[in-house]
XYZ file of C-alpha atoms in Angstrom:
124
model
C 72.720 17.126 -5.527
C 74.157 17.399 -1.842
C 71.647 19.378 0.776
C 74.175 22.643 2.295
C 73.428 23.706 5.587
C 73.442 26.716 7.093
C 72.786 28.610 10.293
C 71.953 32.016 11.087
C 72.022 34.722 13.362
C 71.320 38.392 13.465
C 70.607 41.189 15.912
C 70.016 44.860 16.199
C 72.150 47.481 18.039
C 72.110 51.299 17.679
C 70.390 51.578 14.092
C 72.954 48.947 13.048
C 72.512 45.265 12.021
C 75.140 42.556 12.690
C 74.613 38.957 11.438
C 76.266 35.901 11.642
C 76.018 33.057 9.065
C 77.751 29.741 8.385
C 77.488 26.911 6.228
C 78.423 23.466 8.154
C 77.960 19.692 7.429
C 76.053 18.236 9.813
C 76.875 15.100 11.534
C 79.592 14.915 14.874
C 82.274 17.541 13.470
C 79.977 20.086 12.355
C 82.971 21.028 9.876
C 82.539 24.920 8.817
C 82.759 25.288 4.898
C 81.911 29.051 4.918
C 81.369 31.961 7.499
C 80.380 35.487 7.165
C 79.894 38.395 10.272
C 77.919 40.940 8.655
C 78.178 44.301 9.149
C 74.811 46.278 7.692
C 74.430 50.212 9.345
C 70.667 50.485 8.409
C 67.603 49.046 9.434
C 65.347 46.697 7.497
C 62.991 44.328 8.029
C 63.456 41.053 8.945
C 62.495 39.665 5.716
C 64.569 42.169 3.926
C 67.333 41.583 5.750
C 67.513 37.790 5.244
C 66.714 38.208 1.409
C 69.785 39.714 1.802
C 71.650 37.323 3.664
C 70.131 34.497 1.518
C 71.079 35.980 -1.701
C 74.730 37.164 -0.987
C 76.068 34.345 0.832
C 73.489 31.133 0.454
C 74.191 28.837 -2.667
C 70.144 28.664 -3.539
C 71.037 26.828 -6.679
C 70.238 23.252 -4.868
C 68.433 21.904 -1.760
C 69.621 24.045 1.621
C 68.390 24.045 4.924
C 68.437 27.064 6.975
C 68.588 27.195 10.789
C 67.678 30.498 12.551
C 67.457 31.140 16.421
C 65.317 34.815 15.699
C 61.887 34.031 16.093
C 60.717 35.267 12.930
C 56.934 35.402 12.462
C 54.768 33.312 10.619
C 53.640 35.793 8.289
C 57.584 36.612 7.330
C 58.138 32.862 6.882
C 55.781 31.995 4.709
C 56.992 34.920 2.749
C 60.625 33.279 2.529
C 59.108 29.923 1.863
C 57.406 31.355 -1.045
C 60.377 33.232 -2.810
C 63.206 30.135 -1.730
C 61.177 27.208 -2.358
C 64.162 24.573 -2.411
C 65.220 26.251 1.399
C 64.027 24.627 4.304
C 63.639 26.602 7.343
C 64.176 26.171 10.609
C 64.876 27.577 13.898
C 66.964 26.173 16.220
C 67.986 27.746 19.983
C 70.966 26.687 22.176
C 74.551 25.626 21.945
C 73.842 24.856 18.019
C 73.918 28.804 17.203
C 76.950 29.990 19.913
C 78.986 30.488 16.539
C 76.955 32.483 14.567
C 75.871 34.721 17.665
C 79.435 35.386 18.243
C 80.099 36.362 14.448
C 77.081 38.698 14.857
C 78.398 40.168 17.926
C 82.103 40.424 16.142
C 80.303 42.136 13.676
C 78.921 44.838 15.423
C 81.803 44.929 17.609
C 84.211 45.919 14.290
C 81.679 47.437 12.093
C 82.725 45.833 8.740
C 81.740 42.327 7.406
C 84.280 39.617 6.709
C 83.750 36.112 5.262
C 86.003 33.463 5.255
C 85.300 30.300 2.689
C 86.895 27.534 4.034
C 89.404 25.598 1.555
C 87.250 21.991 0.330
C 90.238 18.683 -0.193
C 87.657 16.832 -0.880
C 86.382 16.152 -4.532
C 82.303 15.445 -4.152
């Protein structure tokens, strides 16, 4: 089964949440399959909130890899280690995450959540 990758952003503003999360294949392209710019008006923790994230818009049902720029402590990553053993995380900062950090910003910006899965021609 075929790693999916994804990348994720988040941020808080005014009691609100807004995230941003794609899934890409990596390589030159870095072809979107899926993105979502979520809307959330509450607060949770960190490891709530990307539970969350995780289990509404990550396909967990093979090997994934999971970049994040939010420096998330050790104590909360071990935590998501334990419950999503097949995800690898990672965190990533830079040009890699402008995407996501503008969903999360379109998110909060609109106050709604919108994702967008990407049509697949190819047959794996």
């Amino acid at each position: 089964m075929n790693r999916k990758y994804y990348r994720l952003y988040y941020k808080r503003w005014d009691g609100n949440i807004g995230a941003g999360l794609e899934e890409y294949v990596p390589g030159v392209t870095q072809e979107i399959k899926m993105f979502a710019s979520v809307f959330l008006k509450q607060n949770t923790s960190d490891y709530e909130l990307i539970c969350s994230l995780i289990d509404s818009y990550v396909a967990t049902d093979g090997p994934v890899k999971l970049m994040t720029t939010q420096l998330v402590d050790r104590y909360t990553l071990d935590h998501l280690r334990t419950k999503y053993p097949n995800i690898v995380f990672r965190r990533i900062r830079g040009s890699q995450i402008e995407n996501v950090r503008n969903l999360t910003d379109d998110a909060l910006r609109r106050r709604s959540t919108l994702v967008e899965k990407m049509e697949d021609d190819s047959h794996e």
